[in-house]
PDB file of C-alpha atoms in Angstrom:
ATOM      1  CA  UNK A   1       0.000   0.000   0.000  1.00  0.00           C
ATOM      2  CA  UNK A   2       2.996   2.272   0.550  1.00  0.00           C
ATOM      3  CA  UNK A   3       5.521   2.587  -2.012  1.00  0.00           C
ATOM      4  CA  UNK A   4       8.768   2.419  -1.255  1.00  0.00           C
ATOM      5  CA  UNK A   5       9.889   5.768  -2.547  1.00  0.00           C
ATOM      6  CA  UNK A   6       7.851   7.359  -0.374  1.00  0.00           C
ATOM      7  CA  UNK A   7       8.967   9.391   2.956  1.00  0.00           C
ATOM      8  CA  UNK A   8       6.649   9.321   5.449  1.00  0.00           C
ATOM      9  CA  UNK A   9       7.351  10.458   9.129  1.00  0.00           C
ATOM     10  CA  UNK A  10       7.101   8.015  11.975  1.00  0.00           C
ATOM     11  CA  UNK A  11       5.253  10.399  13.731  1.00  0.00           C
ATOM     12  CA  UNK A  12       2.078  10.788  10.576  1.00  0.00           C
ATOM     13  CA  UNK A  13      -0.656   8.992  11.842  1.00  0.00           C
ATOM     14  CA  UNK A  14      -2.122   7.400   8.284  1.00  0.00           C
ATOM     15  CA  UNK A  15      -5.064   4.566   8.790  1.00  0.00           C
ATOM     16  CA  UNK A  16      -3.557   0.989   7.776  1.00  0.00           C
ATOM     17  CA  UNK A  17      -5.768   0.790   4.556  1.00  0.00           C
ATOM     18  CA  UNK A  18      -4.068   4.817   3.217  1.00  0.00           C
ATOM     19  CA  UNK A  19      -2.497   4.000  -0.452  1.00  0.00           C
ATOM     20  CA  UNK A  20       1.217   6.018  -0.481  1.00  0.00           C
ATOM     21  CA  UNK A  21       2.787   6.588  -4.154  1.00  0.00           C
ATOM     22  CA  UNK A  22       6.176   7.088  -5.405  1.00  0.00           C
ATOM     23  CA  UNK A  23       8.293  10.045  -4.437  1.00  0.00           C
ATOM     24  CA  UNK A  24       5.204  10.990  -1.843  1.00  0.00           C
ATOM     25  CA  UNK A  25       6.485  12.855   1.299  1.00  0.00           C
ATOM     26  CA  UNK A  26       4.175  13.301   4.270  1.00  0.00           C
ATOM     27  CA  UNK A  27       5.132  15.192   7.300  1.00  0.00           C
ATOM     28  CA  UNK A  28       4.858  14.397  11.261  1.00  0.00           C
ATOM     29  CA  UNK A  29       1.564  16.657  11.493  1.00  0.00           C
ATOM     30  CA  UNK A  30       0.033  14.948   8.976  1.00  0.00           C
ATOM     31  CA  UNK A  31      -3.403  12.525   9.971  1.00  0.00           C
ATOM     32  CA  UNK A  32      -5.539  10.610   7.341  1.00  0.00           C
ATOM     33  CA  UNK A  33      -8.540   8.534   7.614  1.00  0.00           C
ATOM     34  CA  UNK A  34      -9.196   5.606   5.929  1.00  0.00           C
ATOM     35  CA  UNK A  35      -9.022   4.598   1.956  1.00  0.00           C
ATOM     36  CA  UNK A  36      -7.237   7.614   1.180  1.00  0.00           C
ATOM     37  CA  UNK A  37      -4.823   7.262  -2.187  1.00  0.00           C
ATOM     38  CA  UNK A  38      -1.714   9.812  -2.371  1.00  0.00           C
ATOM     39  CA  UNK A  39      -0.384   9.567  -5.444  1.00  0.00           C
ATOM     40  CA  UNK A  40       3.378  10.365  -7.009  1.00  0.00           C
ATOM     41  CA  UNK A  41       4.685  13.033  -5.609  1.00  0.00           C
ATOM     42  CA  UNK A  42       2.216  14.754  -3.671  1.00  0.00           C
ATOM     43  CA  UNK A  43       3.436  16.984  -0.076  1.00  0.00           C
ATOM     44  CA  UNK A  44       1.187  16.658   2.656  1.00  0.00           C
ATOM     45  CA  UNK A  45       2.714  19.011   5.882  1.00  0.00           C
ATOM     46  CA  UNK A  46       1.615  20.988   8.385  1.00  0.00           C
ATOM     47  CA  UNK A  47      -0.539  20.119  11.368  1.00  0.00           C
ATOM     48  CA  UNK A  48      -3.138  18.471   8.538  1.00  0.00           C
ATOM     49  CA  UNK A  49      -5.939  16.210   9.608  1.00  0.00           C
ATOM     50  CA  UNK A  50      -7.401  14.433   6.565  1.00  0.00           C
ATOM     51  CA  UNK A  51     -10.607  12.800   7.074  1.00  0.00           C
ATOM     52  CA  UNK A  52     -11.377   9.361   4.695  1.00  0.00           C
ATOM     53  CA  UNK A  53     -11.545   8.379   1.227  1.00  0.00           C
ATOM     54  CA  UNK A  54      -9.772  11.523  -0.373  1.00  0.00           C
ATOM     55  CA  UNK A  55      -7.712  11.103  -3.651  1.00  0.00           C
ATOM     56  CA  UNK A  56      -4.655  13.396  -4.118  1.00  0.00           C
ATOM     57  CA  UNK A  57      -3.556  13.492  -7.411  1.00  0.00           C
ATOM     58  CA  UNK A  58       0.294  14.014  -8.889  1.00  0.00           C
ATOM     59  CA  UNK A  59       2.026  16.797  -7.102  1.00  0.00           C
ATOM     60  CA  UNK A  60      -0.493  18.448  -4.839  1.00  0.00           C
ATOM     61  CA  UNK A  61       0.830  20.323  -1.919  1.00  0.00           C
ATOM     62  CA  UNK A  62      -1.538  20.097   0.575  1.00  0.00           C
ATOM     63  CA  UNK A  63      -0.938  21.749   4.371  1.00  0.00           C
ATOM     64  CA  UNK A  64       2.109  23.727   2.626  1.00  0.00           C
ATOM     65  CA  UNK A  65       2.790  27.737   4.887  1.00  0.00           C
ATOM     66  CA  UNK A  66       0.861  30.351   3.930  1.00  0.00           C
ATOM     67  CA  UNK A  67       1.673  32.442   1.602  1.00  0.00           C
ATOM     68  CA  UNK A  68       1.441  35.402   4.241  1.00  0.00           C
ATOM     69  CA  UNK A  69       4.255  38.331   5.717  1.00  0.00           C
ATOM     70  CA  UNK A  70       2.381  37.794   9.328  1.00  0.00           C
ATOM     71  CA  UNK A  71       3.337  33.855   9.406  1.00  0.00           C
ATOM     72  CA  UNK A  72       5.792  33.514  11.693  1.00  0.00           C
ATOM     73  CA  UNK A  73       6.491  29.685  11.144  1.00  0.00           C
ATOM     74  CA  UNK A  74       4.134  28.152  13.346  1.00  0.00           C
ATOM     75  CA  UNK A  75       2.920  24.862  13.272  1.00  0.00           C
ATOM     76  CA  UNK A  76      -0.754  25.882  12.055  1.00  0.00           C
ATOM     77  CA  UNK A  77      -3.580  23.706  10.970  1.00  0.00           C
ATOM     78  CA  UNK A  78      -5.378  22.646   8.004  1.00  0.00           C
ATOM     79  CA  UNK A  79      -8.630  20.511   8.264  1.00  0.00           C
ATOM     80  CA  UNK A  80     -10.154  18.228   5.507  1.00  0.00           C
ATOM     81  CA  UNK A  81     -13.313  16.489   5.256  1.00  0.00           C
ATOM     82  CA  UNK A  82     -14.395  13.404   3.663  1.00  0.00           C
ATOM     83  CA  UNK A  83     -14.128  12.233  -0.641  1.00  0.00           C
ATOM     84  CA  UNK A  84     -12.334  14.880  -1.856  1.00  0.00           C
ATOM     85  CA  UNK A  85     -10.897  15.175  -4.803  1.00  0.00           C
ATOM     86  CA  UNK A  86      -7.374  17.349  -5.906  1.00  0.00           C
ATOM     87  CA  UNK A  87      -6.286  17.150  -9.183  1.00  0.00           C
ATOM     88  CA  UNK A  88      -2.763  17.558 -10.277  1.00  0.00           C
ATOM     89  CA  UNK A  89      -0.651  20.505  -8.646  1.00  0.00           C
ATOM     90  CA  UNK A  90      -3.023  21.643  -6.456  1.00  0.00           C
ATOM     91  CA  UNK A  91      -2.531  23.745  -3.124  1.00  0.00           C
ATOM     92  CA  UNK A  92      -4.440  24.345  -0.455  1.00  0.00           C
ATOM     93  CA  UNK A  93      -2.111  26.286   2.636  1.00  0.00           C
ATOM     94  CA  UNK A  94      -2.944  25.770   6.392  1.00  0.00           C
ATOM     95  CA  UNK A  95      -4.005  29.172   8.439  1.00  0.00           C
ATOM     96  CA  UNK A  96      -1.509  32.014   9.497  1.00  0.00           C
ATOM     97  CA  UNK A  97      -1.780  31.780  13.143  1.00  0.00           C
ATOM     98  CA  UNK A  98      -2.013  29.047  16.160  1.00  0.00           C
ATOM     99  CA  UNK A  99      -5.844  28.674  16.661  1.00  0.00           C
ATOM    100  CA  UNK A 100      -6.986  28.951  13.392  1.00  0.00           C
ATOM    101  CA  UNK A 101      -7.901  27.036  10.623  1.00  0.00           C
ATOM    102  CA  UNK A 102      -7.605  27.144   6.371  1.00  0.00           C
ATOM    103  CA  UNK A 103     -10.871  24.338   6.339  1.00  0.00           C
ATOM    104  CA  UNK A 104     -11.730  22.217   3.203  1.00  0.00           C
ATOM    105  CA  UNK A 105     -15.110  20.353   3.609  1.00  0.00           C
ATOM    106  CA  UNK A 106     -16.229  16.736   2.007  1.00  0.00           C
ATOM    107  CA  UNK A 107     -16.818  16.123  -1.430  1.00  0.00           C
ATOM    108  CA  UNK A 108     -15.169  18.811  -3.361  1.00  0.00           C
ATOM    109  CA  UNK A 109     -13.222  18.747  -6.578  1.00  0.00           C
ATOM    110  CA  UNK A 110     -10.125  20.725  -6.707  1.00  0.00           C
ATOM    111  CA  UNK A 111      -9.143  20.472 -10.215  1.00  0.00           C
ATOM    112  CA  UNK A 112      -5.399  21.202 -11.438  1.00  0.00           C
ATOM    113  CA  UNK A 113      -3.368  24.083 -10.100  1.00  0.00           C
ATOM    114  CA  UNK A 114      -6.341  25.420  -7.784  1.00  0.00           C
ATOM    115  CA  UNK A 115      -5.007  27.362  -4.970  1.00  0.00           C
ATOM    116  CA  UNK A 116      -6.530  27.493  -1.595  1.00  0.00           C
ATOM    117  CA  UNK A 117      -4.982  30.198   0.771  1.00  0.00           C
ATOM    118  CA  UNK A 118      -4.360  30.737   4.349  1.00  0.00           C
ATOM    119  CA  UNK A 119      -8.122  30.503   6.450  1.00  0.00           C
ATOM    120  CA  UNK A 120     -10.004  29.617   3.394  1.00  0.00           C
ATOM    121  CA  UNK A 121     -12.904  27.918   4.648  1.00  0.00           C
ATOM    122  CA  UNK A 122     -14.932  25.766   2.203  1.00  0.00           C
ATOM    123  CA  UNK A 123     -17.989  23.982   2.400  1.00  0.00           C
ATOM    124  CA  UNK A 124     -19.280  20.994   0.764  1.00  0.00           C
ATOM    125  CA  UNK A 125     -19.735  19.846  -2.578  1.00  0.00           C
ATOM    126  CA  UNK A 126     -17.624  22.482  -4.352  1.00  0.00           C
ATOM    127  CA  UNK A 127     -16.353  22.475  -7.983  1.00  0.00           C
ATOM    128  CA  UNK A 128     -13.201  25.071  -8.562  1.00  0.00           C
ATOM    129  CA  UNK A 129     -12.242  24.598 -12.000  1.00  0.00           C
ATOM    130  CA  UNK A 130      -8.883  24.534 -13.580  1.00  0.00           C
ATOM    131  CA  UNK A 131      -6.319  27.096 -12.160  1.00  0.00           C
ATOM    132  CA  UNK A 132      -8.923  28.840  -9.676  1.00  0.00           C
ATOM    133  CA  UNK A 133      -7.432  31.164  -7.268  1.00  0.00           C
ATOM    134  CA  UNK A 134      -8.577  32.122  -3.588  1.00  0.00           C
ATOM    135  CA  UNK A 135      -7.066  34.301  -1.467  1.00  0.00           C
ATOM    136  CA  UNK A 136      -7.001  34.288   2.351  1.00  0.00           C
ATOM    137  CA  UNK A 137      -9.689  34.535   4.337  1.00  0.00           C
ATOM    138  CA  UNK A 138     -11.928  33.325   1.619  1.00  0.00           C
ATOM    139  CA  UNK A 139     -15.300  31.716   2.471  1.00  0.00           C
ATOM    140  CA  UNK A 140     -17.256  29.372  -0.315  1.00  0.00           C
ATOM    141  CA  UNK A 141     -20.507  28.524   0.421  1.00  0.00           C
ATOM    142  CA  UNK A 142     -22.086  24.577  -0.219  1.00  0.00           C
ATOM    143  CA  UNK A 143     -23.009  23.707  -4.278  1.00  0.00           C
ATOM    144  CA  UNK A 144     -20.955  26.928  -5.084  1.00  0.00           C
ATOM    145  CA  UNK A 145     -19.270  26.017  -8.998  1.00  0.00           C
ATOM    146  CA  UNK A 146     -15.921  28.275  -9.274  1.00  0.00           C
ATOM    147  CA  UNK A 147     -15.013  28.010 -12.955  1.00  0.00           C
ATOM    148  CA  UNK A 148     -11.367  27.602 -14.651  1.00  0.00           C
ATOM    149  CA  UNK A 149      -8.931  30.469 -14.176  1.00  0.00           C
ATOM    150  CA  UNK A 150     -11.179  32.556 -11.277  1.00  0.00           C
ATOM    151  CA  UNK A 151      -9.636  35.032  -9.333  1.00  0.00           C
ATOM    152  CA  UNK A 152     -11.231  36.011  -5.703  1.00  0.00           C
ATOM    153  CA  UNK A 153      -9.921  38.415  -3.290  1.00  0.00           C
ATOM    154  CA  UNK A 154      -9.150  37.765   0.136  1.00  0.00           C
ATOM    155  CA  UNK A 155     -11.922  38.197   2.562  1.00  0.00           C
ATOM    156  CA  UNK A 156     -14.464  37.492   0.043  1.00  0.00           C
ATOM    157  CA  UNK A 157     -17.669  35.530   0.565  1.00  0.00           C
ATOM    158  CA  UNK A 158     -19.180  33.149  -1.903  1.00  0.00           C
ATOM    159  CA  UNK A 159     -22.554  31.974  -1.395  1.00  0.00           C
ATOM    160  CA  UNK A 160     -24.633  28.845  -1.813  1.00  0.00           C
ATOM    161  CA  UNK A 161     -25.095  27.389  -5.058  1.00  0.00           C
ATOM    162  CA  UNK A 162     -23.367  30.782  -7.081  1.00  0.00           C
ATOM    163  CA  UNK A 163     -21.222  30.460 -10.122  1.00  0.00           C
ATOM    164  CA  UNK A 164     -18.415  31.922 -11.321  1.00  0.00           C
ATOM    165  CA  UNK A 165     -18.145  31.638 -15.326  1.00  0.00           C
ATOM    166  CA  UNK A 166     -14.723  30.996 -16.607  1.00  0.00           C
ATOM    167  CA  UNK A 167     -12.256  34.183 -15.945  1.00  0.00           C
ATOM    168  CA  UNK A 168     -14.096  35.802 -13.988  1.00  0.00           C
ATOM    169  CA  UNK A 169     -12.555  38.114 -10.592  1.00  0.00           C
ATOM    170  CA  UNK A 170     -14.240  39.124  -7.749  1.00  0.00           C
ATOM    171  CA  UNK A 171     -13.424  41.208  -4.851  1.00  0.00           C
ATOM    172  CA  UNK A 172     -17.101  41.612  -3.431  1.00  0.00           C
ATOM    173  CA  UNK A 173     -18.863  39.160  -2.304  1.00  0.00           C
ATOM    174  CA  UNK A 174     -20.999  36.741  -4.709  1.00  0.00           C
ATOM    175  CA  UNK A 175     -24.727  36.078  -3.174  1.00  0.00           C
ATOM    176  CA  UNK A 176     -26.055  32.867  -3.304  1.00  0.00           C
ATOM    177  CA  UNK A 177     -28.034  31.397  -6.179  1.00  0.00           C
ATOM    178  CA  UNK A 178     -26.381  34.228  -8.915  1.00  0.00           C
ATOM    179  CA  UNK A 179     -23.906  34.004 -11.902  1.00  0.00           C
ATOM    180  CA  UNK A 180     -20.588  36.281 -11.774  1.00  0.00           C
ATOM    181  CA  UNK A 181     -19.495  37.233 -15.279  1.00  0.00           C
ATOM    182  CA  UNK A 182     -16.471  39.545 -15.986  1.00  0.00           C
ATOM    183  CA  UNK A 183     -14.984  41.548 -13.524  1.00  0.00           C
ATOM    184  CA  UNK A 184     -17.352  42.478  -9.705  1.00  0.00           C
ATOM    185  CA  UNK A 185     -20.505  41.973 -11.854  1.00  0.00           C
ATOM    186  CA  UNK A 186     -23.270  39.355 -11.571  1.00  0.00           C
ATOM    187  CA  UNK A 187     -25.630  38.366 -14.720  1.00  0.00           C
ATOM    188  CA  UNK A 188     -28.755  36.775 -12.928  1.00  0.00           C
ATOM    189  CA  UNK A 189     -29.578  33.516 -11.512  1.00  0.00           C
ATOM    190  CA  UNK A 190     -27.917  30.519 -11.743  1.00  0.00           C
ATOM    191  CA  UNK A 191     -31.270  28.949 -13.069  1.00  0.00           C
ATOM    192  CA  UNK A 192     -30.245  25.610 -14.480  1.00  0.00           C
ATOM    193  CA  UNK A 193     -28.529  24.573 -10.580  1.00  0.00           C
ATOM    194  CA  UNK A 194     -31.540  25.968  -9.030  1.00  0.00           C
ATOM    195  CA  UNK A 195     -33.948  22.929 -11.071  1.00  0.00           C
ATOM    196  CA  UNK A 196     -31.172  20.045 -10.734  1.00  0.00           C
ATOM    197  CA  UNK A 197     -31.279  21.046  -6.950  1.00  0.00           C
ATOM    198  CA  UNK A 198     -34.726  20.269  -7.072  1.00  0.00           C
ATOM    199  CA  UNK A 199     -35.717  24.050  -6.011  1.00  0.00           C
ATOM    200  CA  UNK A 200     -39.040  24.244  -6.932  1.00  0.00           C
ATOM    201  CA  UNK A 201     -40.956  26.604  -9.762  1.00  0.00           C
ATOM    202  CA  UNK A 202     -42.448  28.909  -7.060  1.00  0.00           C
ATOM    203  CA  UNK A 203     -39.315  29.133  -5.119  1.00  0.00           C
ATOM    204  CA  UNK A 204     -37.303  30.500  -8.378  1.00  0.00           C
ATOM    205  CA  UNK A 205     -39.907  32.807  -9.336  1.00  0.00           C
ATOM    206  CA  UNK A 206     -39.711  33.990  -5.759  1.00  0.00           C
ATOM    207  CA  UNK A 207     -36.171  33.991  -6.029  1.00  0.00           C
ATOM    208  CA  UNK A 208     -36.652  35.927  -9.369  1.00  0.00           C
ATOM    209  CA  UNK A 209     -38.707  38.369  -7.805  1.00  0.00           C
ATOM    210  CA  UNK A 210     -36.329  38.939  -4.812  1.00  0.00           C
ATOM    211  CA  UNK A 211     -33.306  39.574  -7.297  1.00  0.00           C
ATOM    212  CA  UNK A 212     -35.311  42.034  -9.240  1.00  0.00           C
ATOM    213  CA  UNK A 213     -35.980  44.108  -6.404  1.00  0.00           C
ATOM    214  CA  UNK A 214     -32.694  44.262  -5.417  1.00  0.00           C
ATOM    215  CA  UNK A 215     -30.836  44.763  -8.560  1.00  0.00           C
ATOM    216  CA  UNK A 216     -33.285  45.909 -11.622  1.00  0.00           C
ATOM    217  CA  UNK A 217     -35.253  48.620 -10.176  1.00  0.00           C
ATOM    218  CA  UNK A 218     -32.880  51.104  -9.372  1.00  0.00           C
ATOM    219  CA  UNK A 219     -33.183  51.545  -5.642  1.00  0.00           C
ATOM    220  CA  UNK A 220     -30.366  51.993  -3.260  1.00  0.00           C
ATOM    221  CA  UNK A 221     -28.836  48.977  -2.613  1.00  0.00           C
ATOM    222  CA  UNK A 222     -29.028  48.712   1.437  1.00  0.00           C
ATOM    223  CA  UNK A 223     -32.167  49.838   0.979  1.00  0.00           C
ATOM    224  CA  UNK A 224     -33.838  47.373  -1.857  1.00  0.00           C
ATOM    225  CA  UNK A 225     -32.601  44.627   0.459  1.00  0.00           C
ATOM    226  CA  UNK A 226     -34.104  46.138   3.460  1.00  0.00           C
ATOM    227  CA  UNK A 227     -37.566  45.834   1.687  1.00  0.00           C
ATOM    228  CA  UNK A 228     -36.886  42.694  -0.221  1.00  0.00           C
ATOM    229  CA  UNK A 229     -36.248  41.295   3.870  1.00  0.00           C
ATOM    230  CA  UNK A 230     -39.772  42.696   4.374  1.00  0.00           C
ATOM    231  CA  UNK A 231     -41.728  41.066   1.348  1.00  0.00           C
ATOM    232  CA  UNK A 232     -40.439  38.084   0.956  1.00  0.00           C
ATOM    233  CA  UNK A 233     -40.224  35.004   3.143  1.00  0.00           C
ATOM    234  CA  UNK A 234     -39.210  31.826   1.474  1.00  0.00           C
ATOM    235  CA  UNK A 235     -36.355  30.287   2.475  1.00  0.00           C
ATOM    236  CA  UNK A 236     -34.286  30.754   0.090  1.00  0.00           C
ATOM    237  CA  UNK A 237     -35.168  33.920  -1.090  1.00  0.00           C
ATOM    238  CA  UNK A 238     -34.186  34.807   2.523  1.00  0.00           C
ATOM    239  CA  UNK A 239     -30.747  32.941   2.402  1.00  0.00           C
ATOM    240  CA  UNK A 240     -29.937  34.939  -0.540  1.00  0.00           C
ATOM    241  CA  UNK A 241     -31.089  38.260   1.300  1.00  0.00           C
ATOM    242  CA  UNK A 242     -29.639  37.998   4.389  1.00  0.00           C
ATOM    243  CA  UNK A 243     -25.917  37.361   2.733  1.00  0.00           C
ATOM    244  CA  UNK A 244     -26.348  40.270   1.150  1.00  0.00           C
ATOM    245  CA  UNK A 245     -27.503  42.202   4.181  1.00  0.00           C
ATOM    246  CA  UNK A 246     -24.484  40.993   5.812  1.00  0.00           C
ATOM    247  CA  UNK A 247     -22.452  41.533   3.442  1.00  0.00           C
ATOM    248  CA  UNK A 248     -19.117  43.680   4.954  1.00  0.00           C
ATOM    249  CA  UNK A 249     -17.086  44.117   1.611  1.00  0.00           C
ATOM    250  CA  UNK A 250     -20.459  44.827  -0.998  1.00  0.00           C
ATOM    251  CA  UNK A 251     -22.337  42.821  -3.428  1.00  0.00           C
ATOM    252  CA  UNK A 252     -21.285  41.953  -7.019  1.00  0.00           C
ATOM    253  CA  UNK A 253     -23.537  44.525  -9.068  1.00  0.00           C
ATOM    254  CA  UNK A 254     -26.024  43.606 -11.949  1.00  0.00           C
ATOM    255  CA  UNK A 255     -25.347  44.116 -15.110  1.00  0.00           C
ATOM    256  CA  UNK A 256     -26.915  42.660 -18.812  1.00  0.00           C
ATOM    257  CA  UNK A 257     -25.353  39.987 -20.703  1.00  0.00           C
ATOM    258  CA  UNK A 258     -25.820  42.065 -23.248  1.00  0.00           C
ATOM    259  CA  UNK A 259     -23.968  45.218 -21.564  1.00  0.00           C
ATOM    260  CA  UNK A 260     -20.857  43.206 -20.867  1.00  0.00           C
ATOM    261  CA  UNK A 261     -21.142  41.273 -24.610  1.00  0.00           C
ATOM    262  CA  UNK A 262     -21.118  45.340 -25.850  1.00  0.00           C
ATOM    263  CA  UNK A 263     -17.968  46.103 -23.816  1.00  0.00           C
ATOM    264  CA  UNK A 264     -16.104  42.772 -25.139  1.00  0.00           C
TER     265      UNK A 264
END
């Protein structure tokens, strides 16, 4: 189960059914559940506990220091959930500080050269495409699809079931249920993962509703969520409403398809 190229400290606790690959090095921090396969060279460091059945593919580096001037080399933590998935060359870096935690959830797909940062914390059921980037402090939401070559700023907040289409950056955060295009900019629902969710017709009209309150009729922002809060009750009209309420850094803003297509 353990190839013999591999280095692994006597001190890594890895469950007796863990699958090791060539050239893999995994450091005295390191804990992993059962039927977990590490393949060729793939790092696993830091104080990292690893829950079961995750799949590392060729040359992740998973635990690895934050990429942060306040680290000051402590031995910080990094905690993974259950059937995850990390394609080639991915990183994912434990927090800053003692105390704190960079968290990945269970059943996520990391796809090659995705980068996690320091205190990321991400839920479950994830998808960041192909060379994805999150800064620190980012928090991603359950169902939420990050497409290939993202960028997010640190601090951001990305909610439930949101998408980001391929390229695009954000450094507000991204309410739940929407579709970021271009550059701080949403383009409406994210329709098609509302039905395979099994949200229901009256719930995405509500939904609808809720969004075009907010964003399409030229109120203040602060206060076309304040009276979206008061109108509408569904749950996850609400979910999507009281992100944005909370919201510390601002919302992505509406605008067209057909305004962006103009500007491209």
């Amino acid at each position: 189960m353990i190839h013999p190229t591999a280095i692994i400290h006597p001190k890594a606790r890895l469950d007796g059914t863990v699958e090791v690959g060539p050239y893999a090095v995994i450091d005295a921090g390191v804990s992993m559940g059962p039927g977990c396969i590490v393949g060729p060279h793939v790092y696993l460091t830091g104080m990292t506990e690893i829950g079961a059945r995750n799949i590392f593919h060729a040359g992740c580096v998973i635990g690895g220091a934050p990429q942060d001037l306040k680290y000051k080399g402590d031995p910080t933590s990094l905690r993974v959930g259950d059937e995850n998935v990390f394609r080639e060359h991915a990183t994912v870096n434990r927090a800053t500080a003692m105390g704190e935690d960079t968290v990945v959830g269970s059943n996520n797909l990391l796809m090659a050269s995705t980068h996690v940062a320091h205190n990321c914390v991400l839920g479950n059921r994830i998808i960041m495409g192909n060379t994805s980037l999150l800064a620190g402090h980012v928090l991603v939401e359950d169902k939420a699809i990050i497409s290939g070559s993202c960028l997010v700023h640190q601090f951001v907040r990305i909610g439930s079931l949101s998408m980001m289409q391929g390229g695009a950056a954000i450094s507000k955060d991204l309410p739940p249920y929407t579709v970021a295009r271009g550059y701080n900019s949403i383009c409406g629902l994210n329709v098609i993962g509302l039905r395979r969710m099994g949200m229901t017709a009256d719930e995405r009209l509500e939904l609808k509703k809720a969004y075009r309150m907010v964003f399409r009729e030229g109120r203040i922002l602060r206060e076309a969520i304040q009276a979206a809060l008061a109108e509408f009750k569904g749950a996850a009209a609400r979910a999507m409403l009281e992100f944005m309420a909370a919201s510390q850094r601002g919302v992505c803003a509406h605008r067209s398809r057909a305004d962006m297509d103009d500007e491209e």
